[in-house]
XYZ file of C-alpha atoms in Angstrom:
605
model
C 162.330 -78.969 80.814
C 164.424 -76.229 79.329
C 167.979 -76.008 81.287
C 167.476 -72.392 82.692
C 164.071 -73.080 84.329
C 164.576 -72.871 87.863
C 162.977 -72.630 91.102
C 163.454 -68.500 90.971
C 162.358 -67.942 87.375
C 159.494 -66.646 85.937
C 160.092 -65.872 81.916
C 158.328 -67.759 79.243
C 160.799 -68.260 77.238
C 162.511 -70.222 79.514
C 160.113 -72.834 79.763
C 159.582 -73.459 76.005
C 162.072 -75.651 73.859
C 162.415 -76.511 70.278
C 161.906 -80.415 71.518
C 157.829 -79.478 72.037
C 155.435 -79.561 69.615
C 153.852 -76.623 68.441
C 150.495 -77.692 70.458
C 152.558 -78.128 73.495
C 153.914 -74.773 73.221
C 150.565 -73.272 72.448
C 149.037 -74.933 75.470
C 152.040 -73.745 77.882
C 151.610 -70.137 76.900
C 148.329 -70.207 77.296
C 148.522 -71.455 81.030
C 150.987 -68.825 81.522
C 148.925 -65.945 80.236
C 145.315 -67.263 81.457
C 147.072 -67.746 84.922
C 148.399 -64.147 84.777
C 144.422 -63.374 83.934
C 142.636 -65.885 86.347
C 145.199 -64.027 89.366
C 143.487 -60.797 88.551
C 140.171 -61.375 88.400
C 140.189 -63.684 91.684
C 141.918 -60.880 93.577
C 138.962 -58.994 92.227
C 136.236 -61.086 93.391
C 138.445 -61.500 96.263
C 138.265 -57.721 97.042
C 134.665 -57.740 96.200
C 133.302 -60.823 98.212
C 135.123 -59.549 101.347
C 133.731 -55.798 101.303
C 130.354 -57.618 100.799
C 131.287 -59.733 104.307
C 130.269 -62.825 102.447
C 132.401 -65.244 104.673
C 132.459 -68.655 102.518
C 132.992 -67.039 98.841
C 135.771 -64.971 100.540
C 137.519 -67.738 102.005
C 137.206 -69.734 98.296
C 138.243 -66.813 96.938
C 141.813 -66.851 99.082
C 142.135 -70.393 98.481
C 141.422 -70.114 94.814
C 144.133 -67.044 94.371
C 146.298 -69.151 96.613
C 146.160 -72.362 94.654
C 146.567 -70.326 91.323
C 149.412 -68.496 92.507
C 151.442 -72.085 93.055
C 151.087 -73.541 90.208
C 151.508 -70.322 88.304
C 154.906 -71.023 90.083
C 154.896 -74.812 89.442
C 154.938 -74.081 86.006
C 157.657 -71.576 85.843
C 159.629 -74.125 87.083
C 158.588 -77.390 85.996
C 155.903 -76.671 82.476
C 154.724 -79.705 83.028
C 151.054 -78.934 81.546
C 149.479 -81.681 81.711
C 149.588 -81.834 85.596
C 148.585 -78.278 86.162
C 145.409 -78.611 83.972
C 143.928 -81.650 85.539
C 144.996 -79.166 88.966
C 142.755 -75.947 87.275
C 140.229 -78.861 86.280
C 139.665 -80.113 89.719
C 139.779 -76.770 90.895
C 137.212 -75.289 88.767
C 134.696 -78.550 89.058
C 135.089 -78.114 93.199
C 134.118 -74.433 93.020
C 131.419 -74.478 90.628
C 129.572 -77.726 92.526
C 130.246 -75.794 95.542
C 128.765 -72.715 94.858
C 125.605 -74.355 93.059
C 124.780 -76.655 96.238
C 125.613 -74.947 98.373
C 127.386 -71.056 98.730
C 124.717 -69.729 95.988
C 122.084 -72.857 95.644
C 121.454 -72.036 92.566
C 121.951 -72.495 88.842
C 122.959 -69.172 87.028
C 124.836 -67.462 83.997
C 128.005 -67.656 85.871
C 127.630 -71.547 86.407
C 126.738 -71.881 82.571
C 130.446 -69.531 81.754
C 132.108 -72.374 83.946
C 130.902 -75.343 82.879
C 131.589 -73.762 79.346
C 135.082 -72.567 80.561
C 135.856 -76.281 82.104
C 134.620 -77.762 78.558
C 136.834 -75.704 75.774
C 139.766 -75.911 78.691
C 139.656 -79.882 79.087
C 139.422 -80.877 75.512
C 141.812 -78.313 74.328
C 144.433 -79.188 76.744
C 143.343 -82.619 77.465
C 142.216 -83.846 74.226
C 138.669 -85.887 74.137
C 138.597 -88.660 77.131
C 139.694 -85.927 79.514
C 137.190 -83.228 78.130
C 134.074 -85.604 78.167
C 135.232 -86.665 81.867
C 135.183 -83.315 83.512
C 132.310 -81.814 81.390
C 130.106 -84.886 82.699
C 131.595 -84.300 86.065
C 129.989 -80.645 85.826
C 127.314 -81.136 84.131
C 125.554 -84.042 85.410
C 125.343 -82.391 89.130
C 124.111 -79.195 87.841
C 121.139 -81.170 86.258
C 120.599 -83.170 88.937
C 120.258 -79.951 91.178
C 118.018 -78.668 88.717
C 115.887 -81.740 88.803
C 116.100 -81.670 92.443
C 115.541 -77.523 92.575
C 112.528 -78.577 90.314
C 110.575 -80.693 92.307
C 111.827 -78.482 95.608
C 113.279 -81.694 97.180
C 116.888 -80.058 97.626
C 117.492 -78.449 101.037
C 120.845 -78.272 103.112
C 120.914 -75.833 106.577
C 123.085 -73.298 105.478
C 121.686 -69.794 103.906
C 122.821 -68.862 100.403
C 125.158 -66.035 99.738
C 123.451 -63.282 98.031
C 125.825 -61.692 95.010
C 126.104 -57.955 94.382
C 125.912 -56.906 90.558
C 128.794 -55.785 90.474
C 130.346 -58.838 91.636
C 128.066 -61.060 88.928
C 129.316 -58.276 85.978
C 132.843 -58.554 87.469
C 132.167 -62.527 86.997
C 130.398 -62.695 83.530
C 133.222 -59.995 82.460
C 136.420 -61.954 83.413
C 134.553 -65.492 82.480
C 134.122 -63.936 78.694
C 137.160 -62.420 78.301
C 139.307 -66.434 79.099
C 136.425 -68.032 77.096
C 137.438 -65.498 74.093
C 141.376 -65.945 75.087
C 140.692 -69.641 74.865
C 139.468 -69.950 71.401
C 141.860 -66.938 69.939
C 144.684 -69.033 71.531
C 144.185 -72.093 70.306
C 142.876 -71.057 66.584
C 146.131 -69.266 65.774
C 147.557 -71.955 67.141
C 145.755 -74.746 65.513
C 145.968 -72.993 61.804
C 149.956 -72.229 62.353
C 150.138 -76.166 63.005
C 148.088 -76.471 59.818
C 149.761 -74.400 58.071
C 153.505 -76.292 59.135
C 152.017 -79.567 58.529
C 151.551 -78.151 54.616
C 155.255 -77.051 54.428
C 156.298 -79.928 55.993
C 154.359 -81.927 53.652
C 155.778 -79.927 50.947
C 159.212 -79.715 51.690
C 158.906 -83.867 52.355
C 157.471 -84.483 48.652
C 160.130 -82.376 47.492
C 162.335 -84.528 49.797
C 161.169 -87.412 48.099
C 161.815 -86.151 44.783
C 164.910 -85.975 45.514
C 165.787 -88.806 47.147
C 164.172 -90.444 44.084
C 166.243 -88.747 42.022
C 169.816 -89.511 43.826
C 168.350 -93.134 43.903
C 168.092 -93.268 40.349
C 171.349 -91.593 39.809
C 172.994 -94.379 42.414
C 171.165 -97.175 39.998
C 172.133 -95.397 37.014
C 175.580 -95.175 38.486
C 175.880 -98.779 39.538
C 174.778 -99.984 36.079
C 177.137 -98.013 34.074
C 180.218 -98.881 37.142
C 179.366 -102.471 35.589
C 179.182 -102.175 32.110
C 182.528 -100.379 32.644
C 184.209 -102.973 34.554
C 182.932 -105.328 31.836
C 184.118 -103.651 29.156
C 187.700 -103.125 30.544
C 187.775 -106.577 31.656
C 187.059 -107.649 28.372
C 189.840 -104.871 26.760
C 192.479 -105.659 29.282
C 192.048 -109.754 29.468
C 191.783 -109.880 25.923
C 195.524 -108.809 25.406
C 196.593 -110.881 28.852
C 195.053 -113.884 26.971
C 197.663 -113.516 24.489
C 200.470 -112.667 26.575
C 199.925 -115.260 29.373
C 198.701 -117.805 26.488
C 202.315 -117.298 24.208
C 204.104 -117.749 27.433
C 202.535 -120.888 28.218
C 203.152 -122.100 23.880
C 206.846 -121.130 24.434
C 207.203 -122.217 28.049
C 205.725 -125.403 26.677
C 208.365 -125.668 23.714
C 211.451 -126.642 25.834
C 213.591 -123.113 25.799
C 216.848 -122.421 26.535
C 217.247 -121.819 30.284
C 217.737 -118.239 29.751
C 215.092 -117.705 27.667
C 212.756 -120.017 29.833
C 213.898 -117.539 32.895
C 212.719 -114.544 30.618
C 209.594 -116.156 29.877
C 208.623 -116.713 32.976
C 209.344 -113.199 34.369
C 207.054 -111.935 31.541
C 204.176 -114.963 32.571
C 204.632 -113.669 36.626
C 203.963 -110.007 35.605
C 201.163 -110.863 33.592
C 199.894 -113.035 36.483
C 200.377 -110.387 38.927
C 198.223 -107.761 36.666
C 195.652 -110.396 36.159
C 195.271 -110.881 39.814
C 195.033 -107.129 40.561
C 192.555 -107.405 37.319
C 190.217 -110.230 39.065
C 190.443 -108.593 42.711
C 188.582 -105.403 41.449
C 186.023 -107.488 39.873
C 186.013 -109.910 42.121
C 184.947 -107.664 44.938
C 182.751 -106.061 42.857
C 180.553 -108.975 42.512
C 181.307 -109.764 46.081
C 179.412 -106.314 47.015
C 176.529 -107.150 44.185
C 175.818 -110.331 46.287
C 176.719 -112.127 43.299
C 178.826 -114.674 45.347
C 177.506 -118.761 45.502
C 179.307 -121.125 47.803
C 179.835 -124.431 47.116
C 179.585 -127.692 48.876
C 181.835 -129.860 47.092
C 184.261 -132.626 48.371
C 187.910 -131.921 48.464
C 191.214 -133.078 50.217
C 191.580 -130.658 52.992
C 195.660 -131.728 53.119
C 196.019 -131.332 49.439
C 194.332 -128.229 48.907
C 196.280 -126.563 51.766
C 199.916 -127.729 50.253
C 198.551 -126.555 46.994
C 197.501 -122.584 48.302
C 201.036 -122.627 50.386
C 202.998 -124.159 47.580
C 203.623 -121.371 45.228
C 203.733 -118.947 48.044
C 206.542 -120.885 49.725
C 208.705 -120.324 46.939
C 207.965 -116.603 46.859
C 208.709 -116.357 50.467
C 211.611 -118.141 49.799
C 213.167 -115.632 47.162
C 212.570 -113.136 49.697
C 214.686 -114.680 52.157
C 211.963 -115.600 54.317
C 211.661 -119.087 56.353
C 208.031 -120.501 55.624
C 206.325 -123.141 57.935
C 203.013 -124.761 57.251
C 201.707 -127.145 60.056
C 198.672 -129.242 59.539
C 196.608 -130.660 62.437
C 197.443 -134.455 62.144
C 193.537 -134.931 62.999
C 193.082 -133.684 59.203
C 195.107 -135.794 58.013
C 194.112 -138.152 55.349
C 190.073 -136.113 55.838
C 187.815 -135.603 52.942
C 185.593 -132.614 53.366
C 183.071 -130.813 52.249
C 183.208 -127.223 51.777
C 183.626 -124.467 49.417
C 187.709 -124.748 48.125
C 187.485 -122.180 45.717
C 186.785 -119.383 48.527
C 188.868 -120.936 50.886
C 191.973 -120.984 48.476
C 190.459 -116.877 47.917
C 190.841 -116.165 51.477
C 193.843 -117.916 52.670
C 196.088 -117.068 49.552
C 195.418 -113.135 49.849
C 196.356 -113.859 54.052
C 199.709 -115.397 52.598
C 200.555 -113.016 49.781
C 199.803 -110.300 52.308
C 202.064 -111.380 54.754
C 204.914 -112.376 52.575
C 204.285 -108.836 50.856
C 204.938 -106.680 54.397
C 207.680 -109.079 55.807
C 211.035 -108.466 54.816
C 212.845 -110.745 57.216
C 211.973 -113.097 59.413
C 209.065 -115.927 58.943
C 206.001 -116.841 57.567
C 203.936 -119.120 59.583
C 200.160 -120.884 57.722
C 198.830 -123.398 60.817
C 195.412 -125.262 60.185
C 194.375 -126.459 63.615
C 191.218 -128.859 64.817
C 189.852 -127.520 67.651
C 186.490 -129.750 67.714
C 185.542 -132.833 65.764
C 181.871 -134.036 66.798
C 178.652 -135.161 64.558
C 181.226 -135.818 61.632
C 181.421 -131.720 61.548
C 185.220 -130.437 61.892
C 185.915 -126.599 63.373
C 189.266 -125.537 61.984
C 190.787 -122.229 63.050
C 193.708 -121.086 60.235
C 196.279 -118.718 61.732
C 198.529 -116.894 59.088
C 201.389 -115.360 61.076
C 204.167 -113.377 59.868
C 207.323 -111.074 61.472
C 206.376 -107.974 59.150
C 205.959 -104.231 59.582
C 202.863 -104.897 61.587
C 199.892 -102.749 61.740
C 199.117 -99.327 64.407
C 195.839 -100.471 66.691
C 194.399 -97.328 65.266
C 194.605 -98.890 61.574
C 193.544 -102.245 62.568
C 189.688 -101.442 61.280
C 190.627 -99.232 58.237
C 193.254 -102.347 56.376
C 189.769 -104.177 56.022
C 188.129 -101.526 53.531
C 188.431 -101.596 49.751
C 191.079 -100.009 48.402
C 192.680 -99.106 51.562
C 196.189 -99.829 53.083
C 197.567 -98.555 56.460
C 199.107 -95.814 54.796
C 200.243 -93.911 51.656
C 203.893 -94.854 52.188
C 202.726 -98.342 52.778
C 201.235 -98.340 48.870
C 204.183 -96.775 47.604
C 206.583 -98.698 49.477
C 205.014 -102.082 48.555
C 202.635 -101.738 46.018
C 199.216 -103.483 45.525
C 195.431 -102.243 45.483
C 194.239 -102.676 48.803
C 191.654 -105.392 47.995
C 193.000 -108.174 49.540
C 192.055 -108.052 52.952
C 188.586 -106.469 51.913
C 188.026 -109.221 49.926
C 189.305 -111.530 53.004
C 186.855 -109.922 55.112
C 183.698 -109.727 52.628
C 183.774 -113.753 51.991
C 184.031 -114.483 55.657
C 181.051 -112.073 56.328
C 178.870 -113.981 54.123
C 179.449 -117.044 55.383
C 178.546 -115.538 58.893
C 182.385 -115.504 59.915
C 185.113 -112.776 61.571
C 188.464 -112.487 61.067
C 190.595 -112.005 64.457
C 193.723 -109.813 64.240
C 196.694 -108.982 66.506
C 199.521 -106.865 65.652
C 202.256 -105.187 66.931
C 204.085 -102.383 64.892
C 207.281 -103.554 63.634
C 206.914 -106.842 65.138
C 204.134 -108.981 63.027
C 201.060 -109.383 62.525
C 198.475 -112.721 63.307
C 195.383 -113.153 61.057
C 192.583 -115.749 62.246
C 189.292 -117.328 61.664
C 187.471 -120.414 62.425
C 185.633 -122.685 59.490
C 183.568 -125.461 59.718
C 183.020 -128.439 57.383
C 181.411 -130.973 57.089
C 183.482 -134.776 57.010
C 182.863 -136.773 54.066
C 183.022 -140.959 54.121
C 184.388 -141.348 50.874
C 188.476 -142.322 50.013
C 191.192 -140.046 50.565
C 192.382 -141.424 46.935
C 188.905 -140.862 45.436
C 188.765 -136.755 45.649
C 191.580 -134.581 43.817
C 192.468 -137.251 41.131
C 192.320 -135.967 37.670
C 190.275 -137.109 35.284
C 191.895 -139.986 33.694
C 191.414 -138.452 30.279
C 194.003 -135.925 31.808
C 196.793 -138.079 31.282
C 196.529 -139.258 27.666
C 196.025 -136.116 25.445
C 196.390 -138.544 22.435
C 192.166 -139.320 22.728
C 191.597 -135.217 21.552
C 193.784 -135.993 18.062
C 190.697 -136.512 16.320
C 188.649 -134.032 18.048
C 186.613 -131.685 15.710
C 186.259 -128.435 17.746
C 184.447 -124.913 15.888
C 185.739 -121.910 17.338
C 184.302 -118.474 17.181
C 186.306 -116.130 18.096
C 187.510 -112.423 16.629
C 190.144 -111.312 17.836
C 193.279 -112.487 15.559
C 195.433 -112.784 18.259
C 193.009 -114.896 20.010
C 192.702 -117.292 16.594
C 196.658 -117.645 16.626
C 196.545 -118.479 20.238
C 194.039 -120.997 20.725
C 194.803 -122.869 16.736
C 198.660 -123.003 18.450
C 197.336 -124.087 21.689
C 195.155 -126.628 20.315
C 197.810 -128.080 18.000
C 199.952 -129.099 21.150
C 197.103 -131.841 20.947
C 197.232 -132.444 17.669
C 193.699 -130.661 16.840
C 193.028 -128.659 14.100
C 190.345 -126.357 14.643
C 187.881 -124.627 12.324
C 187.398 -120.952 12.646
C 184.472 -118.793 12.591
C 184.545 -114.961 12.967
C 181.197 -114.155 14.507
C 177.771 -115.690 15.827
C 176.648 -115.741 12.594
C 179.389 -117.352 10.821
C 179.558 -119.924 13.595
C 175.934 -121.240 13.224
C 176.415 -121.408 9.293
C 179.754 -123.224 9.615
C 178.266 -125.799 11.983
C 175.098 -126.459 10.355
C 177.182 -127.284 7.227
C 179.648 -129.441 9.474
C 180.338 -131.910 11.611
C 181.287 -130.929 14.877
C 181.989 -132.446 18.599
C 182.355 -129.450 20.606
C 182.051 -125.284 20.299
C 184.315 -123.018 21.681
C 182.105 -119.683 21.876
C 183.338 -115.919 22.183
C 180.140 -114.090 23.693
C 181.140 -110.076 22.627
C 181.912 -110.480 18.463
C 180.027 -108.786 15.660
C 177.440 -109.520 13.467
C 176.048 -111.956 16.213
C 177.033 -112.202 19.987
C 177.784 -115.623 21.498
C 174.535 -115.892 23.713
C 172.223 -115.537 20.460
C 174.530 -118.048 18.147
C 174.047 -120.300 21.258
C 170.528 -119.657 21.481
C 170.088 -120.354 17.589
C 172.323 -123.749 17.509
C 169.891 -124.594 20.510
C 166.583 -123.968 18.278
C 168.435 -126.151 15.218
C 165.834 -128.960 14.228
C 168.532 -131.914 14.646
C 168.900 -132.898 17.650
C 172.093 -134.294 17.799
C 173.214 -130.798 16.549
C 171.099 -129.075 18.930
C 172.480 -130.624 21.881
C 176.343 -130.228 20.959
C 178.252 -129.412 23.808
C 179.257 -125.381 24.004
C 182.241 -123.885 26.177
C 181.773 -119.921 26.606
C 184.912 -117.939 26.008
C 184.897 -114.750 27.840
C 186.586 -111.952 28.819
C 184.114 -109.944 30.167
C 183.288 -108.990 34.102
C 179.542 -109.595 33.877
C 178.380 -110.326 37.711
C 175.658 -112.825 36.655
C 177.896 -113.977 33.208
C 177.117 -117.754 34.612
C 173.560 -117.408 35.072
C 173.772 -115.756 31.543
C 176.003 -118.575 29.615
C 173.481 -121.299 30.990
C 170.462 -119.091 30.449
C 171.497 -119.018 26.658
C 172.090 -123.006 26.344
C 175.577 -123.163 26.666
C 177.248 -125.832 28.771
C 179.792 -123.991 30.603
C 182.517 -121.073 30.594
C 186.059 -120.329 31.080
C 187.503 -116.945 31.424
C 189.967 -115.232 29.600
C 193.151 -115.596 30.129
C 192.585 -119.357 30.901
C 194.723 -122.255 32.027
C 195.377 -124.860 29.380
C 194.916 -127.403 31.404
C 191.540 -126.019 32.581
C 190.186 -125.561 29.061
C 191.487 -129.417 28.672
C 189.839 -130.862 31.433
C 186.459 -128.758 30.334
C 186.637 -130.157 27.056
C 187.309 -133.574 28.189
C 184.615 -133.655 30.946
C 181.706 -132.543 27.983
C 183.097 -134.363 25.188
C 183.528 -138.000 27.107
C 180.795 -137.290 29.729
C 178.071 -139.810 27.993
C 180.414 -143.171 27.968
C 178.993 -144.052 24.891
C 179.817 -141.134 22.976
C 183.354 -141.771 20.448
C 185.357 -139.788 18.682
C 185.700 -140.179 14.727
């Protein structure tokens, strides 16, 4: 009901709304006109009936008129239309049966107009169960009259009521003139909803079009944001290789303490860009639902020193006191879990708080808070005395790229992925992060985990592999590399002849799969983006080589490109696994070590 309907009004217009359909509306306006009409032409026949003295058509025709003029008003007030034609129905059906048994007794034109009038009126307003209802509700009396009439069986003791012709032209005039209004009304009205349904139709195909359009855009988009993260991950890793790789070779060659202190600055800032590096793409492939968790076993103890023990020493140079407490329940526990993500999440809840505190503390607590059906539920609370963060902002530090404020990026640096990242992980592992903060008192991040306890050894899980420890079994190694980049070459044949290896080089795919057929290799070390040939096809094609010794050598993908599905990729292509530029020594090592040795009755010539 439209707001400025009330009981005293009587305009149109404020009884229609832009909420009702364009039948509704039609079906309201034409209750408001054909009651304006059907008030007329019953005063009429009222004025007529009662000049004629006919008692029982006058008193219908008061009651009629009296009846109309309420819910004329009803509707001014309240359009419900739906009420007030099942009211006009009733109303009509009463007087027609009425004046066929028994004011007139008899079946003429003007009972035919009604029963017409009654059918267009209920299945126009009504729709079809309504409009078969009251026609049969008219016209099955009227033919039982006439069946009755017929046979001269019907007789009541009351005298019919004789009509004038000028009442019966009055009558057949008005009865035309609604039956016309009826089907002009709702015509219009039915081709205008036609004719809406076609625009709407239109204007929704060209809707879709669009929205096609934009989607392919948004695809197109998405596809060429990756390629480009690829292909600056590649262009920026490929010169942190070298950097962080040089600073390992002369880190590793015993400098003088001042030149081992400028080393290492140079290592932390390449670090530091290579994290900001991996954070984009990390959360890029986070959003790409790219991300597998693992269930592996690890040493929950262990793996916690390990993520607190660099940052301890960072807090440390900041002045900062920094406390990690363990749950003694965990102590000594095996568990299994997903380490990798964990280390993700907790070290950007560190780094974050170390970053925003200048004095004060930095407080890491793992704590067991239920240990049933050899599951553990550990809630990790990273607490620091830092800036702290406004209620307001508490939502906003959580999206990508986002910190609390400009003068918060400017004043301490970083991208803003951290805690996005934080939050991302957690979400797909059906987890929320709790916060509490106070502005320039600290903040408190939280979240509960649970794992699942292993059986085996504390001493069994985080050992290396014993292979580790004596480098002296790689001497005799023969390794093909092929790699590009000179830089790269320099690095990895320096690397390399820490443990006493001399590599052979070849300069693309192609190159690679010609120097190995000719040789005698134990292991590749594979570049995937070089010329000529890429590394997935020179896999591919040392996979289809008819030897099968030579076909199964083991291959270790090189890469320094940001491809979301690049593992899915290297072991779609045959290779054996990957390591990404700039690597860790001791990680290519272990790699090596683990494919080379993995068959106990392979040896080394």
């Amino acid at each position: 009901m439209s707001k400025d309907a009330d009981f005293f009004n009587f305009s149109l217009s404020n009884i229609l709304s832009t909420e009702q359909s364009i039948l509704d509306k039609a079906r309201i306006r034409l209750l408001y006109y054909g009651l304006w009409i059907v008030m007329v032409v019953v005063a009429g026949l009222f004025l007529s009936v009662y000049f004629q003295h006919l008692e029982f058509l006058t008193v219908t025709a008061a009651i009629v008129f009296f009846c109309v003029v309420c819910l004329f008003k009803y509707l001014t007030y309240k359009p419900e239309w739906r009420v007030i034609s099942h009211a006009l129905l009733i109303i009509a059906t009463l007087i027609n049966l009425s004046n066929v048994f028994i004011t007139i007794q008899k079946v003429d034109i003007i009972t035919i107009q009604v029963i017409l009038l009654v059918l267009l009126f209920s299945y126009y307003m009504l729709g079809q169960r309504a409009g078969l209802g009251y026609s049969l509700l008219n016209i099955i009396p009227v033919l039982a009259f006439y069946v009755l009439n017929y046979n001269q069986s019907y007789f009541i003791p009351l005298r019919p009521e004789e009509l004038d012709q000028s009442t019966i032209i009055i009558s057949m005039f008005a009865n035309f003139i609604i039956i016309i209004y009826i089907h002009s009304h709702f015509y219009s009205a039915f081709l205008k909803n036609i004719k809406e349904l076609k625009q709407t139709s239109e204007d929704q195909a060209v809707l879709n079009a669009k929205l096609e359009l934009t989607i392919s855009k948004a695809e197109k988009s998405s596809q060429v944001k990756s390629e480009f993260l690829a292909t600056m991950s590649h262009e920026i890793r490929t010169p942190l290789n070298a950097i962080i790789g040089m600073s390992n070779l002369m880190i590793m060659a015993n400098p003088r303490p001042d030149q081992k202190e400028n080393l290492n600055v140079l290592k932390s800032s390449a670090n530091n860009l290579q994290s900001i590096v991996n954070d984009v793409l990390d959360f890029n492939k986070i959003e790409a639902g790219k991300v597998i968790f693992e269930t592996v076993k690890f040493n929950f103890v262990d793996l916690m020193q390990n993520i607190c023990g660099a940052q301890k020493l960072k807090a440390e140079e900041k002045g900062l006191s920094f406390t990690l407490k363990i749950d003694p329940v965990l102590q000594k526990r095996v568990l299994f879990g997903d380490p990798t993500r964990l280390t993700q999440i907790l070290f950007n809840l560190v780094s974050n708080a170390i970053k925003f505190t200048r004095e004060g503390s930095i407080y890491v607590k793992a704590f067991c808070y239920e240990d049933r059906n050899n599951k553990l539920r550990i809630t990790f609370t990273v607490k620091d005395t830092g800036i702290g963060i406004d209620k307001n902002n508490l939502q906003s530090i959580f999206e990508p790229f986002t910190q609390e404020s400009i003068t918060t990026t400017r004043q301490y640096g970083g991208t803003g992925m951290g805690l996005a990242i934080v939050k991302r992980l957690l979400e797909l592992q059906g987890l929320h992060m709790h916060v509490s903060s106070k502005v320039g008192e600290g903040s408190e991040f939280s979240f509960n985990m649970e794992f699942q306890v292993s059986n085996a050894n504390i001493n069994e899980v985080g050992d290396k592999h014993p292979l580790l420890q004596n480098t002296d079994s790689l001497s005799n190694l023969r390794i093909l590399i092929a790699e590009d980049n000179p830089v790269n070459v320099l690095l990895m044949k320096k690397l390399l002849s820490k443990w006493k290896i001399a590599p052979t080089i070849a300069e693309n795919g192609q190159k690679a799969i010609e120097t190995f057929q000719n040789g005698d290799f134990d292991i590749i070390l594979m570049d995937l983006q070089m010329p000529v040939m890429n590394g997935f096809d020179a896999s591919m094609g040392i996979r289809k080589l008819p030897n099968p010794k030579k076909a199964n050598v083991p291959i270790i993908a090189l890469t320094a490109a940001a491809l979301l599905d690049i593992e899915e990729q290297v072991l779609n292509a045959g290779m054996n696994d990957y390591v990404s530029k700039p690597f860790k020594p001791e990680e290519l090592m272990e790699k090596i070590q683990n494919l080379v040795f993995a068959d106990a009755g392979h040896s080394v010539a």
